Coordinates of N, CA and C and ligand atoms in Angstrom, one line a residue:
X1 N 83.8 83.9 110.8 CA 83.7 85.4 110.7 C 83.4 85.7 109.2
X2 N 82.3 86.4 108.9 CA 82.0 86.9 107.6 C 82.5 88.3 107.5
X3 N 83.3 88.6 106.4 CA 83.9 89.9 106.3 C 83.3 90.6 105.1
X4 N 82.8 91.8 105.3 CA 82.1 92.6 104.3 C 82.7 94.0 104.2
X5 N 83.0 94.4 102.9 CA 83.6 95.7 102.7 C 82.6 96.5 101.9
X6 N 82.4 97.8 102.3 CA 81.6 98.8 101.6 C 82.5 99.7 100.9
X7 N 82.3 100.0 99.6 CA 83.2 100.8 98.8 C 82.4 101.9 98.1
X8 N 83.0 103.1 98.2 CA 82.5 104.3 97.4 C 83.8 105.0 96.8
X9 N 83.6 106.2 96.4 CA 84.8 106.9 95.8 C 85.7 107.5 96.8
X10 N 85.2 108.3 97.7 CA 86.0 109.0 98.7 C 86.2 108.4 100.0
X11 N 85.3 107.4 100.3 CA 85.2 106.8 101.7 C 85.0 107.8 102.8
X12 N 84.2 108.9 102.4 CA 83.8 109.8 103.5 C 82.3 110.1 103.5
X13 N 81.6 109.7 102.5 CA 80.1 110.0 102.5 C 79.3 108.7 102.6
X14 N 79.3 107.9 101.5 CA 78.4 106.8 101.4 C 78.9 105.6 102.1
X15 N 80.1 105.1 101.8 CA 80.6 103.8 102.4 C 80.7 103.9 103.9
X16 N 81.2 105.0 104.5 CA 81.2 105.0 106.0 C 79.8 104.9 106.6
X17 N 78.8 105.5 105.9 CA 77.4 105.3 106.4 C 77.0 103.9 106.3
X18 N 77.3 103.3 105.1 CA 76.9 101.8 104.9 C 77.6 101.0 106.0
X19 N 78.8 101.3 106.3 CA 79.6 100.5 107.3 C 78.9 100.6 108.6
X20 N 78.6 101.9 109.0 CA 77.9 102.1 110.3 C 76.6 101.5 110.4
X21 N 75.8 101.6 109.4 CA 74.4 101.0 109.4 C 74.5 99.5 109.5
X22 N 75.3 98.8 108.6 CA 75.4 97.4 108.7 C 75.9 96.9 110.0
X23 N 76.9 97.6 110.6 CA 77.5 97.2 111.9 C 76.4 97.2 112.9
X24 N 75.5 98.1 112.8 CA 74.4 98.2 113.8 C 73.4 97.1 113.7
X25 N 73.4 96.4 112.6 CA 72.4 95.3 112.4 C 73.0 93.9 112.6
X26 N 74.3 93.8 112.7 CA 74.9 92.4 112.8 C 75.8 92.3 114.0
X27 N 75.9 91.1 114.6 CA 76.8 91.0 115.8 C 78.3 91.0 115.4
X28 N 79.0 91.8 116.2 CA 80.5 92.0 115.8 C 81.3 90.8 116.0
X29 N 80.8 89.8 116.8 CA 81.6 88.6 117.0 C 81.6 87.6 115.8
X30 N 80.6 87.8 114.9 CA 80.6 87.0 113.7 C 80.7 87.7 112.4
X31 N 80.7 89.1 112.5 CA 80.7 89.8 111.2 C 81.7 91.0 111.3
X32 N 82.7 91.0 110.4 CA 83.6 92.1 110.4 C 83.2 93.0 109.2
X33 N 83.0 94.3 109.5 CA 82.5 95.2 108.4 C 83.4 96.4 108.4
X34 N 83.9 96.8 107.1 CA 84.8 97.9 106.9 C 84.3 98.6 105.7
X35 N 85.0 99.8 105.4 CA 84.7 100.5 104.2 C 86.0 101.1 103.6
X36 N 86.0 101.4 102.3 CA 87.2 101.9 101.7 C 86.7 102.8 100.5
X37 N 87.6 103.6 99.9 CA 87.3 104.4 98.7 C 88.2 103.9 97.6
X38 N 87.7 104.1 96.4 CA 88.5 103.8 95.2 C 89.5 104.9 95.0
X39 N 89.2 106.1 95.4 CA 90.1 107.3 95.3 C 91.0 107.4 96.5
X40 N 92.0 108.3 96.3 CA 93.0 108.5 97.4 C 92.9 109.9 98.0
X41 N 91.8 110.6 97.7 CA 91.7 112.0 98.1 C 91.5 112.2 99.6
X42 N 90.9 111.2 100.3 CA 90.5 111.5 101.7 C 91.1 110.4 102.7
X43 N 92.3 109.9 102.3 CA 92.9 108.9 103.2 C 93.2 109.5 104.5
X44 N 92.8 108.8 105.6 CA 93.0 109.3 107.0 C 92.0 110.2 107.5
X45 N 91.1 110.7 106.6 CA 90.1 111.7 107.0 C 88.9 111.0 107.7
X46 N 88.2 111.7 108.6 CA 87.0 111.2 109.2 C 85.9 111.5 108.2
X47 N 84.7 110.8 108.4 CA 83.6 111.0 107.4 C 83.2 112.5 107.3
X48 N 82.6 112.8 106.1 CA 82.0 114.1 105.9 C 81.1 114.5 107.1
X49 N 81.1 115.7 107.5 CA 80.2 116.1 108.6 C 78.7 115.9 108.4
X50 N 78.3 115.9 107.1 CA 76.9 115.6 106.8 C 76.6 114.2 106.9
X51 N 77.5 113.3 106.7 CA 77.3 111.8 106.9 C 77.3 111.6 108.4
X52 N 78.2 112.2 109.2 CA 78.2 112.0 110.6 C 76.9 112.5 111.2
X53 N 76.3 113.6 110.7 CA 75.1 114.2 111.2 C 73.9 113.3 110.9
X54 N 73.8 112.8 109.7 CA 72.6 112.0 109.4 C 72.7 110.7 110.2
X55 N 73.9 110.1 110.4 CA 74.0 108.9 111.2 C 73.6 109.2 112.6
X56 N 74.0 110.3 113.1 CA 73.7 110.7 114.5 C 72.2 110.8 114.7
X57 N 71.6 111.4 113.7 CA 70.1 111.6 113.7 C 69.4 110.2 113.9
X58 N 70.0 109.2 113.3 CA 69.4 107.8 113.5 C 70.1 107.0 114.5
X59 N 70.8 107.6 115.4 CA 71.4 106.9 116.6 C 72.7 106.2 116.4
X60 N 73.4 106.5 115.3 CA 74.7 105.9 115.0 C 75.8 106.8 115.1
X61 N 76.9 106.4 115.6 CA 78.1 107.2 115.7 C 79.2 106.7 114.7
X62 N 79.4 107.5 113.6 CA 80.5 107.1 112.7 C 81.6 108.1 112.7
X63 N 81.6 108.9 113.7 CA 82.6 110.1 113.7 C 84.1 109.6 113.8
X64 N 84.3 108.4 114.3 CA 85.7 108.0 114.5 C 86.2 107.1 113.3
X65 N 85.4 106.9 112.3 CA 85.9 106.1 111.2 C 86.9 107.0 110.4
X66 N 87.9 106.3 109.7 CA 88.9 107.0 108.9 C 89.0 106.4 107.5
X67 N 89.2 107.3 106.6 CA 89.2 106.9 105.2 C 90.4 106.1 104.8
X68 N 90.2 105.2 103.9 CA 91.4 104.4 103.4 C 91.0 104.1 101.9
X69 N 92.1 103.7 101.2 CA 91.9 103.4 99.8 C 91.7 101.9 99.6
X70 N 90.8 101.5 98.7 CA 90.6 100.1 98.3 C 91.9 99.6 97.7
X71 N 92.3 98.4 98.0 CA 93.5 97.9 97.3 C 93.3 96.4 97.1
X72 N 94.2 95.8 96.3 CA 93.9 94.4 95.8 C 93.9 93.4 96.9
X73 N 94.6 93.7 98.0 CA 94.6 92.7 99.1 C 93.2 92.6 99.8
X74 N 92.3 93.6 99.5 CA 90.9 93.5 100.0 C 90.2 92.4 99.4
X75 N 90.6 91.9 98.2 CA 89.9 90.7 97.6 C 90.2 89.5 98.5
X76 N 91.4 89.4 99.1 CA 91.7 88.3 100.0 C 91.1 88.5 101.4
X77 N 91.0 89.7 101.8 CA 90.6 90.0 103.2 C 89.1 90.0 103.4
X78 N 88.3 90.1 102.3 CA 86.8 90.2 102.4 C 86.1 89.1 101.6
X79 N 84.9 88.7 102.1 CA 84.1 87.7 101.5 C 83.1 88.4 100.5
X80 N 82.7 89.6 100.9 CA 81.7 90.3 100.1 C 82.1 91.8 99.9
X81 N 82.1 92.3 98.7 CA 82.5 93.7 98.5 C 81.3 94.4 97.8
X82 N 80.7 95.3 98.6 CA 79.5 96.1 98.0 C 80.0 97.4 97.5
X83 N 79.7 97.7 96.3 CA 80.0 99.0 95.7 C 78.7 99.9 95.7
X84 N 78.9 101.2 95.7 CA 77.8 102.1 95.8 C 77.3 102.5 94.4
X85 N 78.2 102.5 93.4 CA 77.8 102.9 92.0 C 78.6 102.3 90.9
X86 N 78.2 102.6 89.7 CA 78.9 101.9 88.6 C 80.3 102.3 88.4
X87 N 80.7 103.5 88.7 CA 82.0 103.9 88.7 C 82.9 103.2 89.7
X88 N 82.4 103.0 90.9 CA 83.1 102.2 91.9 C 83.3 100.8 91.4
X89 N 82.2 100.3 90.8 CA 82.2 98.9 90.3 C 83.3 98.7 89.3
X90 N 83.4 99.6 88.3 CA 84.4 99.5 87.3 C 85.8 99.6 87.9
X91 N 86.0 100.5 88.8 CA 87.3 100.6 89.4 C 87.8 99.4 90.3
X92 N 86.8 98.8 91.0 CA 87.1 97.7 91.8 C 87.4 96.5 90.8
X93 N 86.6 96.3 89.8 CA 86.7 95.2 88.9 C 88.0 95.2 88.1
X94 N 88.5 96.5 87.9 CA 89.8 96.6 87.2 C 90.9 96.0 88.0
X95 N 90.8 96.0 89.3 CA 91.9 95.5 90.2 C 91.7 94.0 90.4
X96 N 90.6 93.4 90.0 CA 90.4 92.0 90.2 C 91.4 91.1 89.5
X97 N 91.9 90.1 90.1 CA 92.9 89.2 89.5 C 92.4 88.0 88.8
X98 N 91.1 87.7 89.1 CA 90.5 86.5 88.6 C 89.0 86.5 88.8
X99 N 88.3 85.5 88.3 CA 86.9 85.4 88.4 C 86.4 85.3 89.9
X100 N 87.2 84.7 90.7 CA 86.8 84.6 92.1 C 86.8 86.0 92.8
X101 N 87.8 86.8 92.4 CA 87.7 88.2 93.0 C 86.5 88.9 92.5
X102 N 86.2 88.8 91.2 CA 85.1 89.5 90.6 C 83.8 89.1 91.2
X103 N 83.7 87.8 91.5 CA 82.4 87.3 92.1 C 82.1 87.8 93.4
X104 N 83.1 88.4 94.1 CA 82.8 89.0 95.4 C 82.2 90.4 95.4
X105 N 82.2 91.0 94.2 CA 81.7 92.4 94.0 C 80.3 92.5 93.6
X106 N 79.5 93.3 94.3 CA 78.1 93.5 93.9 C 77.7 94.9 94.2
X107 N 76.7 95.4 93.5 CA 76.1 96.7 93.8 C 75.3 96.5 95.1
X108 N 75.4 97.4 96.0 CA 74.7 97.2 97.3 C 73.2 97.3 97.0
X109 N 72.7 98.1 96.1 CA 71.3 98.2 95.9 C 70.7 97.0 95.2
X110 N 71.6 96.1 94.6 CA 71.1 94.8 94.1 C 70.4 93.9 95.1
X111 N 70.7 94.2 96.4 CA 70.1 93.5 97.5 C 68.6 93.8 97.6
X112 N 68.2 95.0 97.1 CA 66.8 95.3 97.2 C 66.2 95.4 95.8
X113 N 67.0 95.6 94.8 CA 66.5 95.6 93.4 C 67.5 94.7 92.6
X114 N 67.3 93.3 92.7 CA 68.2 92.4 92.1 C 68.5 92.6 90.6
X115 N 69.8 92.6 90.3 CA 70.4 92.7 89.0 C 70.1 94.0 88.2
X116 N 69.7 95.0 89.0 CA 69.3 96.3 88.3 C 70.6 97.2 88.3
X117 N 71.6 96.9 89.1 CA 72.8 97.7 89.1 C 72.5 99.2 89.3
X118 N 71.6 99.5 90.2 CA 71.2 100.9 90.5 C 72.4 101.6 91.4
X119 N 72.5 102.9 91.2 CA 73.6 103.6 91.9 C 73.0 104.2 93.2
X120 N 73.8 104.2 94.3 CA 73.5 105.1 95.4 C 74.1 106.4 95.0
X121 N 73.3 107.5 94.8 CA 73.9 108.7 94.2 C 74.9 109.4 95.1
X122 N 75.9 109.9 94.5 CA 77.0 110.6 95.3 C 76.4 111.9 95.8
X123 N 76.4 112.0 97.2 CA 75.8 113.2 97.8 C 76.7 114.4 98.0
X124 N 78.0 114.2 97.6 CA 79.1 115.1 98.1 C 78.8 116.5 97.7
X125 N 78.3 116.8 96.4 CA 78.1 118.1 96.0 C 76.7 118.7 96.2
X126 N 75.9 117.9 96.8 CA 74.5 118.4 97.1 C 74.3 118.9 98.5
X127 N 73.0 119.0 98.9 CA 72.7 119.5 100.2 C 72.4 118.3 101.2
X128 N 71.8 118.6 102.3 CA 71.6 117.6 103.3 C 70.6 116.6 102.9
X129 N 69.6 117.0 102.0 CA 68.6 116.1 101.5 C 69.3 114.8 100.9
X130 N 70.4 115.1 100.2 CA 71.0 114.0 99.5 C 71.5 112.9 100.5
X131 N 72.0 113.4 101.7 CA 72.5 112.5 102.7 C 71.4 111.7 103.4
X132 N 70.2 112.4 103.6 CA 69.0 111.7 104.1 C 68.6 110.6 103.1
X133 N 68.6 111.0 101.9 CA 68.2 110.0 100.8 C 69.1 108.8 100.8
X134 N 70.4 109.1 100.9 CA 71.4 108.0 100.9 C 71.2 107.1 102.1
X135 N 71.0 107.8 103.3 CA 70.8 107.0 104.5 C 69.7 106.0 104.3
X136 N 68.6 106.5 103.8 CA 67.4 105.6 103.7 C 67.6 104.5 102.7
X137 N 68.2 104.7 101.6 CA 68.5 103.7 100.7 C 69.4 102.6 101.3
X138 N 70.5 103.1 102.0 CA 71.5 102.2 102.6 C 70.8 101.4 103.7
X139 N 70.0 102.0 104.5 CA 69.3 101.3 105.6 C 68.4 100.2 105.1
X140 N 67.7 100.5 104.0 CA 66.8 99.5 103.4 C 67.6 98.3 102.9
X141 N 68.7 98.6 102.2 CA 69.6 97.5 101.7 C 70.2 96.7 102.8
X142 N 70.6 97.4 103.9 CA 71.3 96.7 105.0 C 70.4 95.8 105.8
X143 N 69.1 96.2 105.8 CA 68.1 95.4 106.5 C 68.0 94.0 105.8
X144 N 68.0 94.1 104.5 CA 68.0 92.8 103.7 C 69.3 92.0 103.8
X145 N 70.4 92.7 103.7 CA 71.7 92.1 103.9 C 71.8 91.3 105.2
X146 N 71.4 92.0 106.3 CA 71.6 91.5 107.6 C 70.6 90.3 107.8
X147 N 69.4 90.4 107.2 CA 68.5 89.3 107.3 C 69.0 88.1 106.6
X148 N 69.5 88.3 105.4 CA 70.0 87.1 104.5 C 71.2 86.5 105.1
X149 N 72.1 87.3 105.7 CA 73.3 86.7 106.3 C 73.1 85.9 107.6
X150 N 72.0 86.2 108.2 CA 71.7 85.5 109.5 C 70.7 84.4 109.3
X151 N 70.3 84.0 108.1 CA 69.4 82.9 107.9 C 70.0 81.6 108.3
Ligands
4NP1 P1 81.8 109.3 98.7 O1 81.6 110.8 98.2 O2 82.4 108.6 97.5 O3 80.4 108.8 98.9 O4 82.7 109.3 99.8 C1 82.6 111.6 97.7 C2 83.5 112.2 98.5 C3 84.5 113.0 98.0 C4 84.5 113.2 96.6 C5 83.7 112.6 95.8 C6 82.7 111.8 96.3 N1 85.5 114.1 96.1 O5 85.5 114.3 94.9 O6 86.4 114.6 96.8

């Protein structure tokens, strides 16, 4: 079983979308995929209605996911930790205990733009366009992730 964690700030906009998209591209009997936020504002909450809506538009149901906070035990529980932006990266790396933990962490967009450390923009304070844009970026990245993991 390969275990992959998607991380953003609130765990209500970007990372639940990334979780839903990657789950739709990989078989659940060999891949465990989850998401978490570095912040604690939305623990126990379902995804933002705008993330639920854009997922639904593309045939995915993420409405039952619930927010949780990233914690140090996630370094043991997961093989790969994808962060959405540089702020998430800093916050996750701050919790790393050693180089092995740090090596698990990567920017999700590095899968399509290697070593560029590009951010998936935080869509929380914008309109629906931001969510559409985020969906497309994450879908493109997850296509590459799923392809590489199944080689
Ligand atoms: P996310 O978006 O990190 O993609 O889930 C955000 C959600 C909530 C907040 C910020 C970003 N917030 O400040 O409450």
